[in-house]
XYZ file of C-alpha atoms in Angstrom:
765
model
C -0.026 0.027 -0.154
C 1.189 3.651 -0.716
C -0.034 7.092 -0.306
C 1.468 10.666 -0.979
C 0.108 14.127 -0.132
C 1.250 17.542 -0.847
C 4.800 17.298 0.621
C 4.773 13.521 1.946
C 4.841 10.143 0.562
C 4.790 6.728 2.375
C 4.716 3.137 1.112
C 4.360 -0.142 2.804
C 5.910 -3.445 1.323
C 4.498 -6.961 1.241
C 6.921 -7.989 4.088
C 5.652 -5.233 6.446
C 8.479 -2.693 5.980
C 7.584 0.952 5.515
C 9.543 3.938 3.723
C 8.891 7.503 3.309
C 10.072 10.419 1.333
C 9.594 14.220 1.322
C 9.554 16.365 4.210
C 7.726 16.822 7.424
C 8.049 20.045 9.380
C 11.477 21.165 9.125
C 12.987 17.682 8.501
C 13.753 16.175 5.350
C 13.026 12.616 4.486
C 15.766 11.254 2.488
C 19.288 12.624 1.452
C 20.479 16.079 0.810
C 17.817 16.842 -1.860
C 14.956 15.041 0.332
C 13.798 12.745 -2.591
C 15.120 9.250 -1.554
C 12.873 7.067 0.651
C 14.226 6.004 3.979
C 12.981 3.327 6.116
C 10.561 4.284 9.145
C 11.093 2.271 12.143
C 7.812 0.505 13.369
C 7.271 -0.768 16.701
C 5.860 -4.089 15.985
C 4.671 -6.843 18.089
C 4.853 -10.517 17.627
C 2.753 -11.530 14.587
C 1.702 -7.773 13.585
C 2.425 -6.292 10.289
C 1.309 -3.290 8.122
C -2.029 -3.449 6.817
C -2.204 -0.044 5.532
C -0.451 3.481 5.572
C -1.876 7.388 4.851
C 0.003 10.449 4.536
C -1.313 13.827 5.620
C 0.112 17.260 4.752
C 3.168 16.676 7.238
C 2.218 13.379 9.140
C 1.737 9.648 8.731
C -0.926 7.223 9.880
C -0.041 3.477 9.926
C -2.830 0.863 10.609
C -1.513 -2.613 11.762
C -3.256 -5.962 11.291
C -3.902 -6.114 14.949
C -6.142 -3.013 14.706
C -3.568 -0.851 16.424
C -3.219 2.964 14.705
C 0.023 4.744 15.067
C 0.643 8.464 14.131
C 3.698 10.492 13.762
C 5.097 13.676 12.431
C 3.669 17.607 12.677
C 1.187 18.080 15.497
C 0.637 21.790 14.905
C -3.192 21.270 14.676
C -3.401 17.908 16.811
C -3.236 15.611 13.565
C -1.412 12.848 15.667
C -4.645 12.552 17.959
C -2.371 12.706 21.160
C -0.353 15.183 22.939
C 2.913 15.456 21.333
C 5.522 18.270 20.308
C 4.610 20.227 17.446
C 7.146 18.465 15.269
C 7.747 14.921 16.381
C 10.106 12.597 15.003
C 8.937 9.978 12.453
C 10.796 7.423 14.755
C 8.050 8.209 17.265
C 5.167 6.242 16.172
C 2.704 6.187 18.696
C -0.926 5.430 19.276
C -3.730 7.598 19.701
C -4.608 9.304 23.073
C -6.232 7.107 25.875
C -8.525 5.530 25.847
C -8.665 5.665 21.892
C -5.248 4.257 21.489
C -6.812 0.798 22.879
C -9.435 0.444 20.545
C -9.019 -1.866 17.408
C -9.617 -0.190 14.358
C -10.598 -1.787 10.885
C -10.017 1.265 8.616
C -8.647 4.892 8.732
C -7.863 7.954 6.720
C -5.491 10.949 6.701
C -6.684 14.162 5.726
C -4.587 17.407 5.238
C -4.287 18.084 8.921
C -7.114 16.018 10.400
C -7.485 11.861 10.917
C -10.197 9.412 11.029
C -10.361 6.030 12.249
C -13.246 3.706 12.110
C -13.474 0.848 14.756
C -14.338 -2.780 14.247
C -17.495 -2.100 15.847
C -18.342 0.540 13.331
C -17.674 3.498 15.510
C -15.920 6.509 13.681
C -13.488 8.873 15.692
C -11.818 11.649 14.492
C -8.863 14.196 15.722
C -6.891 17.154 14.498
C -7.799 20.238 12.289
C -11.368 21.463 12.795
C -11.347 24.674 10.694
C -13.944 23.562 8.344
C -15.968 21.369 10.814
C -14.388 18.317 9.505
C -14.100 16.412 12.999
C -18.125 16.163 12.889
C -18.236 16.815 16.545
C -17.863 19.967 18.787
C -14.865 19.651 21.040
C -15.471 20.186 24.791
C -15.322 23.529 26.267
C -12.037 24.599 27.736
C -11.655 25.546 31.300
C -12.293 29.513 31.497
C -9.417 31.832 31.665
C -7.015 29.198 29.688
C -4.946 31.501 27.103
C -6.294 30.731 23.505
C -8.559 28.121 24.922
C -11.515 29.411 22.934
C -9.469 29.228 19.458
C -8.203 25.816 20.328
C -11.669 24.460 20.922
C -13.297 25.818 17.732
C -10.281 25.121 15.324
C -8.352 21.884 16.606
C -8.584 19.069 19.090
C -5.287 16.929 20.090
C -7.818 14.520 21.806
C -10.074 12.354 19.482
C -13.758 12.236 19.609
C -16.576 9.975 18.150
C -18.998 11.405 15.624
C -22.433 10.961 16.410
C -23.935 8.667 13.757
C -26.770 6.810 15.384
C -29.483 8.729 14.092
C -28.374 8.556 10.460
C -27.706 4.907 10.526
C -30.207 2.088 9.952
C -30.847 -0.835 12.188
C -27.887 -2.804 11.899
C -26.006 -0.626 9.462
C -22.467 0.372 10.350
C -19.559 2.384 9.076
C -16.485 0.091 7.430
C -14.394 2.704 5.590
C -13.554 6.386 5.438
C -12.102 8.832 3.498
C -10.678 12.306 4.225
C -9.842 15.536 2.068
C -8.424 18.862 2.971
C -11.465 19.992 4.898
C -14.289 17.292 4.672
C -14.729 13.696 5.926
C -16.961 10.810 4.460
C -17.690 7.471 5.788
C -18.842 4.469 3.794
C -21.525 2.260 5.502
C -21.858 -1.720 4.943
C -25.089 -0.954 3.189
C -23.571 1.167 0.397
C -24.402 4.635 1.678
C -22.250 7.617 2.240
C -22.352 9.843 5.106
C -20.105 13.181 5.441
C -19.466 16.359 7.199
C -17.177 19.430 6.953
C -16.199 21.644 3.958
C -18.596 22.004 1.054
C -17.143 24.933 -0.812
C -16.707 23.279 -4.087
C -19.561 20.898 -3.664
C -17.364 17.997 -2.474
C -20.119 16.647 -0.303
C -22.774 16.474 -3.009
C -24.556 19.627 -1.959
C -24.916 22.504 -4.268
C -22.608 25.412 -2.919
C -24.132 28.816 -1.893
C -23.231 31.641 -3.985
C -23.488 35.325 -3.254
C -24.568 35.016 0.832
C -27.424 32.689 -0.158
C -28.168 29.400 1.488
C -27.170 26.298 -0.196
C -29.200 23.174 -0.384
C -27.198 21.276 2.470
C -28.870 19.893 5.617
C -29.953 22.157 8.564
C -27.207 22.912 11.197
C -24.730 24.181 8.325
C -22.177 26.577 9.782
C -22.175 30.080 8.000
C -18.664 30.490 6.925
C -16.552 33.764 7.355
C -16.698 34.293 3.390
C -20.264 34.393 2.486
C -19.462 33.760 -1.036
C -18.336 30.201 -0.229
C -20.776 27.267 0.465
C -21.774 26.546 3.933
C -19.910 23.902 5.892
C -21.944 20.901 6.919
C -21.607 20.829 11.094
C -23.056 17.532 11.529
C -23.059 14.117 9.737
C -25.511 13.963 6.535
C -26.172 11.516 3.817
C -24.275 12.383 0.579
C -26.682 12.774 -2.341
C -24.555 10.308 -4.876
C -27.791 9.287 -6.383
C -28.514 12.953 -7.561
C -25.172 12.972 -9.688
C -26.451 9.919 -11.730
C -28.003 9.957 -14.955
C -31.768 9.916 -15.015
C -33.356 6.277 -14.770
C -30.044 4.797 -13.620
C -31.621 3.529 -10.669
C -30.019 3.052 -7.073
C -26.749 1.660 -6.745
C -24.532 1.042 -3.773
C -21.083 2.674 -3.084
C -18.361 -0.001 -3.010
C -15.437 2.452 -2.607
C -14.922 5.984 -1.511
C -11.869 8.374 -2.029
C -11.298 11.894 -1.218
C -9.021 14.513 -2.736
C -8.411 18.050 -1.240
C -11.748 19.315 -2.911
C -13.410 16.338 -4.326
C -15.003 13.113 -3.486
C -14.920 10.093 -5.557
C -17.718 7.279 -5.015
C -17.022 3.829 -6.703
C -20.429 2.309 -7.457
C -21.251 -1.524 -7.629
C -22.065 -1.048 -11.393
C -18.701 0.327 -11.948
C -19.479 3.812 -12.191
C -17.388 6.695 -10.847
C -19.446 9.445 -9.440
C -17.449 12.854 -9.124
C -18.696 15.032 -6.317
C -16.866 18.694 -6.135
C -14.129 20.344 -7.856
C -13.729 17.693 -10.601
C -11.323 20.182 -12.796
C -8.699 20.050 -9.969
C -8.394 16.249 -10.440
C -5.936 17.174 -13.171
C -2.758 18.478 -11.661
C -1.283 20.272 -14.733
C -3.047 23.616 -14.922
C -2.882 24.066 -18.597
C -4.834 20.624 -18.826
C -7.336 21.252 -16.350
C -10.794 20.356 -16.909
C -10.414 17.451 -19.633
C -12.963 15.167 -21.133
C -10.898 12.053 -22.731
C -13.948 10.075 -23.712
C -16.953 11.871 -25.727
C -20.109 12.483 -23.327
C -23.535 13.424 -24.380
C -24.400 17.145 -23.343
C -27.515 17.994 -21.658
C -29.195 20.538 -23.669
C -32.453 22.295 -22.559
C -34.739 20.725 -25.191
C -38.381 21.608 -25.841
C -40.888 19.267 -26.658
C -40.161 17.578 -30.165
C -36.966 19.704 -30.557
C -33.524 17.975 -31.382
C -30.007 19.427 -32.317
C -29.342 19.635 -36.093
C -25.939 21.575 -36.081
C -23.120 22.402 -33.933
C -20.251 25.226 -34.080
C -17.371 25.405 -31.793
C -15.229 28.580 -30.998
C -12.059 28.730 -29.229
C -13.652 28.216 -25.702
C -17.337 28.047 -26.443
C -19.946 26.151 -28.127
C -23.167 26.740 -29.742
C -25.888 24.056 -31.457
C -28.722 25.061 -33.867
C -32.194 23.237 -32.828
C -34.720 21.892 -35.172
C -36.913 24.616 -34.088
C -34.552 27.363 -35.189
C -33.433 28.018 -31.684
C -29.762 28.637 -30.807
C -28.182 27.379 -27.736
C -24.765 28.419 -26.487
C -22.486 27.288 -23.475
C -18.871 27.585 -22.332
C -16.773 31.030 -22.115
C -18.718 33.917 -21.998
C -15.986 36.478 -20.648
C -15.827 38.473 -24.078
C -19.729 38.078 -24.708
C -19.477 35.321 -27.377
C -22.542 33.545 -25.788
C -24.620 36.672 -26.380
C -26.126 36.268 -22.988
C -27.137 39.338 -20.553
C -25.342 38.146 -17.947
C -22.105 38.801 -15.947
C -21.245 35.168 -15.649
C -18.016 34.607 -17.162
C -18.571 30.983 -18.072
C -22.133 29.049 -18.802
C -22.107 25.313 -18.077
C -25.619 24.565 -18.927
C -26.726 25.664 -22.691
C -28.906 28.811 -22.816
C -30.908 30.054 -25.344
C -29.650 33.036 -27.534
C -31.599 36.281 -26.192
C -34.046 37.357 -29.025
C -32.303 41.005 -28.684
C -28.957 39.629 -30.201
C -30.629 38.018 -33.578
C -34.040 39.737 -33.984
C -35.638 37.762 -36.437
C -38.845 38.963 -38.260
C -42.161 36.898 -38.316
C -41.557 33.370 -39.726
C -37.934 34.055 -40.209
C -35.636 31.087 -38.837
C -31.717 30.616 -38.439
C -30.432 28.303 -41.042
C -26.738 27.808 -39.812
C -24.483 29.329 -37.478
C -20.409 29.570 -37.110
C -18.316 30.549 -34.132
C -14.579 32.080 -33.944
C -12.437 32.733 -31.247
C -14.462 35.069 -29.143
C -17.440 35.827 -31.721
C -20.538 33.852 -32.881
C -22.634 34.498 -35.885
C -26.004 33.192 -37.575
C -27.298 33.348 -41.167
C -31.010 33.090 -41.450
C -33.362 31.518 -44.060
C -33.702 35.108 -45.570
C -30.047 35.611 -46.084
C -29.205 37.903 -43.105
C -26.130 37.947 -41.516
C -26.194 38.585 -37.627
C -23.404 38.150 -35.100
C -22.204 39.101 -31.567
C -19.000 39.329 -29.674
C -16.544 41.845 -28.010
C -16.710 45.412 -28.955
C -13.200 45.998 -29.146
C -9.808 44.018 -28.831
C -8.595 43.621 -25.050
C -5.019 44.778 -26.341
C -6.595 47.708 -28.154
C -8.545 48.684 -24.772
C -11.783 47.230 -26.141
C -14.538 46.671 -23.869
C -14.819 43.221 -22.140
C -17.878 41.272 -22.037
C -19.772 43.401 -24.503
C -21.893 42.334 -27.455
C -22.104 43.746 -30.920
C -25.808 44.063 -31.843
C -26.405 41.476 -34.687
C -28.469 43.918 -36.788
C -25.538 46.390 -37.057
C -23.821 44.193 -39.596
C -26.287 44.647 -42.532
C -25.117 48.104 -42.803
C -21.473 46.850 -43.307
C -22.418 44.369 -45.876
C -22.200 45.923 -49.618
C -24.664 43.481 -50.996
C -26.177 43.853 -54.607
C -29.785 44.231 -55.335
C -31.323 40.670 -54.559
C -28.173 39.434 -52.995
C -28.117 37.440 -49.807
C -25.852 35.902 -47.617
C -25.630 32.151 -47.711
C -22.699 31.214 -45.215
C -20.415 32.695 -42.815
C -17.029 31.689 -41.433
C -15.574 33.217 -38.389
C -11.997 33.297 -37.242
C -10.035 35.012 -34.729
C -9.394 38.006 -37.059
C -12.188 37.915 -39.526
C -15.613 37.314 -40.470
C -16.301 36.148 -44.085
C -19.586 35.790 -45.865
C -20.498 33.577 -49.000
C -23.377 35.482 -51.086
C -26.267 34.073 -53.377
C -24.033 35.906 -56.547
C -20.952 33.368 -55.257
C -18.893 36.613 -53.938
C -16.714 36.133 -51.037
C -16.740 39.275 -48.578
C -14.321 39.455 -45.466
C -14.179 42.020 -42.608
C -11.717 42.377 -39.894
C -13.088 41.478 -36.043
C -13.435 43.003 -33.734
C -16.238 45.035 -35.059
C -18.848 47.581 -34.099
C -22.287 48.581 -35.122
C -22.322 51.637 -37.089
C -23.591 53.587 -34.066
C -20.571 52.922 -32.183
C -16.972 53.504 -33.445
C -16.928 52.707 -37.400
C -15.999 49.110 -38.098
C -14.126 48.037 -41.225
C -16.503 47.426 -43.766
C -16.847 43.998 -45.832
C -14.415 43.776 -48.573
C -14.031 41.436 -51.645
C -11.704 38.375 -51.018
C -8.383 39.168 -52.798
C -8.235 37.075 -55.893
C -12.267 35.814 -55.591
C -13.456 39.315 -56.409
C -16.484 39.580 -58.884
C -19.568 37.676 -59.782
C -18.380 33.703 -59.211
C -22.102 32.476 -58.991
C -21.910 30.386 -62.011
C -18.788 28.388 -64.048
C -15.922 26.565 -62.590
C -15.060 29.445 -60.440
C -17.914 29.390 -58.304
C -17.324 29.085 -54.588
C -19.106 26.184 -52.812
C -18.035 26.929 -49.151
C -15.754 28.844 -46.747
C -13.755 27.782 -43.699
C -11.791 30.123 -41.625
C -8.963 29.377 -39.000
C -6.991 31.491 -36.671
C -4.432 32.426 -39.271
C -5.759 31.769 -42.619
C -8.989 30.968 -44.814
C -9.939 28.450 -47.490
C -12.761 28.411 -50.184
C -13.910 25.373 -52.033
C -14.512 26.103 -56.031
C -16.708 24.253 -58.213
C -13.856 23.042 -60.389
C -12.495 20.994 -57.342
C -9.745 23.557 -56.660
C -9.218 25.337 -53.511
C -8.408 29.114 -52.948
C -6.627 29.907 -49.917
C -5.523 33.373 -48.274
C -3.897 34.678 -45.039
C -0.803 33.596 -43.447
C 1.928 31.264 -44.805
C 4.390 31.117 -42.316
C 4.177 27.282 -42.045
C 3.123 26.612 -45.741
C -0.558 26.105 -44.712
C -1.319 27.724 -48.128
C 0.035 25.255 -50.235
C 2.944 27.221 -51.215
C 6.652 27.300 -49.953
C 6.818 28.976 -46.489
C 9.447 31.638 -45.593
C 10.053 35.381 -45.830
C 10.946 35.208 -49.608
C 7.708 33.528 -50.579
C 5.074 35.820 -52.252
C 2.263 33.867 -50.571
C 3.995 34.318 -46.876
C 2.609 37.532 -46.958
C -1.205 37.791 -45.483
C -2.549 39.865 -48.367
C -1.721 37.091 -51.103
C -3.981 34.205 -51.828
C -2.964 31.124 -54.130
C -5.073 28.715 -55.728
C -4.257 24.953 -54.895
C -5.079 21.876 -56.893
C -5.305 18.623 -55.391
C -3.131 16.539 -57.642
C -5.841 14.946 -59.804
C -8.503 15.049 -57.116
C -11.718 17.492 -56.490
C -11.993 18.955 -53.333
C -15.550 18.996 -51.821
C -14.713 20.095 -48.126
C -11.792 21.766 -46.462
C -10.871 23.370 -43.138
C -8.007 25.569 -41.815
C -6.378 24.797 -38.508
C -3.911 27.084 -36.737
C -1.106 26.748 -39.078
C -2.217 23.920 -41.514
C -5.131 22.800 -43.935
C -6.998 19.719 -44.566
C -9.185 18.799 -47.650
C -11.782 15.987 -48.293
C -12.265 14.772 -52.000
C -14.934 13.520 -53.927
C -12.876 10.618 -54.986
C -12.464 9.677 -51.285
C -8.616 10.703 -49.948
C -8.279 13.139 -47.515
C -5.216 15.463 -47.852
C -3.265 17.914 -45.402
C -0.383 20.275 -45.682
C 1.314 23.212 -43.401
C 2.847 22.449 -40.125
C 3.135 18.858 -38.632
C 4.609 19.917 -35.248
C 1.786 18.285 -33.285
C 1.121 15.455 -36.295
C -1.672 17.929 -37.622
C -1.115 16.395 -40.985
C -1.951 13.028 -39.864
C 1.369 11.426 -40.594
C 4.729 10.790 -39.045
C 6.770 11.609 -42.026
C 7.490 15.357 -42.771
C 7.757 16.598 -39.220
C 7.955 20.111 -38.857
C 6.475 21.443 -41.970
C 5.161 20.091 -45.539
C 3.502 22.553 -48.147
C 2.767 19.880 -50.439
C -0.835 18.430 -50.060
C -0.380 14.635 -49.300
C -3.006 11.969 -48.575
C -3.724 10.822 -44.843
C -3.828 7.147 -44.379
C -7.082 6.349 -42.930
C -8.614 2.726 -42.310
C -11.806 3.345 -44.224
C -13.983 0.330 -45.720
C -14.798 -0.154 -49.109
C -17.268 2.313 -50.521
C -16.653 4.658 -47.507
C -15.655 8.099 -48.354
C -15.253 11.280 -46.359
C -18.113 13.276 -45.877
C -16.504 16.311 -44.133
C -13.257 17.423 -42.423
C -13.192 20.121 -39.796
C -9.928 21.564 -37.816
C -9.142 22.711 -34.754
C -5.829 24.724 -33.596
C -3.927 21.631 -33.933
C -6.336 18.613 -34.560
C -8.663 17.508 -37.162
C -11.856 15.438 -37.209
C -12.951 13.303 -40.205
C -16.403 12.297 -40.643
C -17.317 9.579 -43.293
C -20.081 8.676 -45.403
C -21.024 5.733 -42.819
C -21.316 8.354 -39.830
C -17.891 7.249 -38.108
C -15.700 10.145 -36.842
C -11.869 9.699 -37.280
C -9.275 12.265 -35.523
C -5.794 12.874 -35.345
C -3.317 15.455 -34.458
C -2.611 16.727 -30.782
C -4.426 15.156 -28.300
C -2.676 17.095 -25.079
C -6.330 18.257 -24.249
C -7.843 14.807 -25.092
C -9.625 16.359 -28.154
C -9.188 13.290 -30.387
C -11.696 11.684 -28.458
C -9.864 8.184 -28.022
C -10.897 7.291 -24.468
C -10.029 3.983 -22.950
C -8.996 2.907 -26.827
C -5.623 4.688 -25.858
C -4.642 2.256 -23.279
C -4.767 -0.542 -25.857
C -3.310 1.535 -28.752
C 0.042 2.325 -26.770
C 0.627 -1.173 -24.864
C 4.137 -1.998 -24.929
C 5.306 1.319 -26.581
C 7.475 3.697 -25.014
C 6.335 7.337 -24.395
C 7.569 9.025 -27.528
C 6.139 5.920 -29.373
C 3.061 5.985 -27.729
C 2.768 9.915 -28.309
C 2.998 9.349 -32.099
C 0.471 6.504 -31.989
C -2.000 8.311 -30.202
C -1.719 11.351 -32.648
C -2.197 9.097 -35.986
C -5.523 8.939 -37.382
C -7.868 6.674 -35.700
C -11.840 6.352 -34.809
C -13.182 8.445 -32.124
C -14.862 6.441 -29.218
C -18.252 7.814 -29.094
C -20.517 5.810 -26.760
C -23.362 5.506 -29.490
C -26.430 3.442 -29.313
C -27.290 0.673 -31.683
C -27.651 2.221 -35.112
C -26.779 5.579 -34.213
C -24.505 7.434 -36.594
C -22.565 11.115 -36.401
C -24.271 13.315 -39.010
C -22.025 16.287 -38.075
C -18.778 17.313 -36.576
C -17.304 20.707 -35.280
C -13.692 21.440 -33.880
C -12.636 24.312 -31.355
C -9.371 25.140 -30.563
C -8.924 22.462 -28.063
C -12.307 20.482 -28.066
C -14.651 18.681 -30.248
C -18.368 18.362 -30.956
C -20.580 15.755 -32.774
C -24.328 15.559 -33.745
C -25.915 11.997 -33.961
C -28.835 10.894 -35.735
C -30.413 10.004 -32.599
C -30.607 13.815 -31.599
C -27.836 13.923 -29.363
C -24.812 16.322 -29.236
C -21.379 14.871 -27.885
C -18.513 16.896 -26.258
C -14.916 16.116 -25.395
C -11.535 17.612 -25.008
C -10.718 21.136 -23.347
C -13.316 21.642 -20.678
C -12.151 24.329 -18.529
C -14.698 26.948 -19.653
C -17.412 24.049 -20.136
C -16.993 24.266 -23.616
C -17.050 20.502 -24.011
C -20.396 20.499 -22.164
C -19.735 19.174 -18.744
C -20.089 21.544 -15.766
C -21.222 21.446 -12.324
C -24.868 22.679 -13.155
C -27.148 19.644 -13.245
C -30.595 21.083 -13.823
C -31.874 22.508 -17.154
C -34.709 24.987 -17.270
C -38.233 24.197 -16.023
C -40.123 21.917 -17.994
C -37.118 21.227 -20.370
C -35.589 17.898 -21.430
C -31.906 17.142 -20.906
C -29.712 14.477 -22.641
C -28.205 12.602 -19.767
C -24.508 12.195 -19.493
C -23.822 8.399 -19.848
C -21.235 7.981 -16.991
C -22.195 4.648 -16.459
C -25.892 4.738 -16.773
C -28.096 4.376 -19.793
C -29.264 7.065 -22.284
C -32.608 7.576 -23.303
C -34.068 5.651 -26.193
C -33.851 7.047 -29.843
C -35.994 9.721 -30.436
C -38.399 9.858 -33.496
C -38.001 13.456 -35.261
C -40.609 15.200 -37.343
C -39.409 16.628 -40.412
C -37.880 19.826 -40.530
C -38.214 21.942 -43.764
C -34.947 23.035 -45.343
C -34.891 27.092 -45.243
C -34.309 28.969 -48.469
C -31.638 29.861 -49.045
C -30.152 27.077 -47.542
C -26.317 26.803 -46.672
C -26.643 23.102 -46.955
C -27.296 23.418 -50.653
C -24.088 24.948 -51.029
C -21.697 22.973 -48.436
C -23.309 19.531 -47.721
C -21.582 17.433 -45.331
C -23.854 14.537 -45.393
C -26.594 13.290 -43.307
C -25.202 10.040 -42.056
C -27.798 7.970 -44.011
C -27.646 4.541 -45.679
C -26.872 1.090 -44.722
C -23.638 0.212 -42.985
C -21.341 -2.346 -44.307
C -18.334 -4.165 -43.061
C -16.360 -2.854 -40.072
C -18.239 0.332 -40.054
C -21.463 -1.680 -39.492
C -19.802 -3.975 -36.859
C -18.813 -0.691 -34.840
C -22.464 0.523 -34.966
C -24.317 -2.572 -34.386
C -27.497 -3.571 -36.443
C -29.718 -1.020 -38.030
C -31.967 1.272 -36.230
C -35.496 0.580 -35.317
C -36.601 3.859 -34.936
C -36.639 6.671 -37.591
C -33.549 8.863 -37.939
C -33.528 12.330 -39.188
C -35.538 12.769 -42.514
C -33.722 11.656 -45.831
C -32.339 14.676 -47.561
C -31.515 16.578 -44.541
C -28.014 18.426 -44.648
C -25.985 19.785 -41.750
C -25.616 23.437 -42.190
C -22.906 25.593 -40.818
C -19.147 25.424 -41.052
C -18.334 23.453 -38.193
C -15.107 25.285 -37.116
């Protein structure tokens, strides 16, 4: 057995020896660097050996097979459970204060600065720090006049005490295990229930934290903390609402194991499900990688009756979904107003509808498609109007944070010809591009302002694509924009790219001497003898899907964005990506994040490749098998090469549209669900602490070990006119599955899918 804390590690061997390393108080636990393990002397009796070890912030707890419980180390907060010096030597392992040291213990736990012991009879005793009420009982009042006595009684206790649990326990029920965090304590009973007390500032006890001085939903008797913005501490033991964290319809499930971190509780259920209570993002120690979803999860959307998602879009740290009713739902980062919400919230965890003021529609007018950029969101209506919102100005230029641009203001900036309408839009970090019914590509720099504010830069024709290109081989079929460059798909199968080319992303040699390296220039790219039908722009690379089947990539390959281990660094020449497609299976669409790519096939299967640091490839459990027996470098390459994303689809369910944000990914399925995975620090992958949708709304459950709802039967949705789908079809995932693709999804569905002929709109960026 082994245990580690913030500054101390301890391990027990099978032959009964104990080693420790790190630091305890001012004493180093190893060589000069304090890192080499050293043996810990244990006063064993005849027949005894070590059963369990625990590590607190600067103390250790050792449970012996005889039931004796020993402690040693720092005692500044009474965490040794006995009277001892503030810093006791580790060699002085001793039992708890009498009479508790004479009890036979069956389990124990070491919190940051408090300890927990469970006796063989099922009694629970605690000692040490009580600053967050983690002891579960009130120490006896000290004698009057004792210096510092009041503070001592409130905040700590060297003498253990039993936690009053009789009123909570059922007949015959008894505690059998315990876990301790930094300021909270949890015990598991032999009937599979969890009881807990102490700090709940991050919801680690399962109760909704209070906010802005309001009461949380914790039990009565909660203690009012000094900071009213924090959740109340739970003074006395209460049953943890583990079941509330399970998907709807999952049923009751007994807890078989419990673990606690500083601000989180993990409950392992008999079904194998792990329920996380508290600050889940803190489970990842690397701050840059905090809040990741390695496996795709269904996102809870507040759906109206009969409503289902038809398209998604992803910005850098926010996401949006277009519903069959024409409503737009948004979630994730809102620090710059990219969600269009009239709220001061910097992040939105449960998707919210777009306020009508951000996209005022005429009677009968509907949103036809949507797109998202770094900090902006835009929609195109079925009447050819372009509406967008985001920050008024750039932070570096002194722009207003969190302010939104009114959507109608853009109409005055669009130089549309009589009868001309907008059919499609593409947003990037620096520009908003629009494709019109006359086949023109117009672009405007962002941030932008409505006319009543500071003048925004007007839309201008894209260099190299000026003039009427609504017919002929030069007709524009689709636009996609990335952070540094953009790409247009032409009717003759060529691509036109413009923007930066410092890594060869425009398909021309990179470098200062290259003409295409200047952002004002563009270039036509022909994909060998193939014809492009879809393309996307990553941070410094480009990918294109062809009518003939192959997918080609070029540009930077620092993170294997090109889907191949050859040409590391950069390669400006379009080359095919090796993807394991079935006979007859071809690429339907391809979308790019900053450093990763998602490929949607005609069979409704999603492949991914590129950077996986934020788990944006959605490989999930597949990763363990893929890298078995490989060293670290080989494993990193293997996980970044093309492979299928692991979406937990139901029988016959297929993916009909995909979108890639900077570091997260989204997918819409034929059963009416939206899945998200990857970077989730702003809840952009759709998982947060908020659990309840709006009143009367339906939410697709997160299948964390539980079953999702049955496939929904959808009513046909009329394609709006003019339709983006008619210009950039991405495939509807219909058709019979065959070969391995069919095996991946199971038998054909028994319920209807989206109507035949439906096409996913939007640019998927």
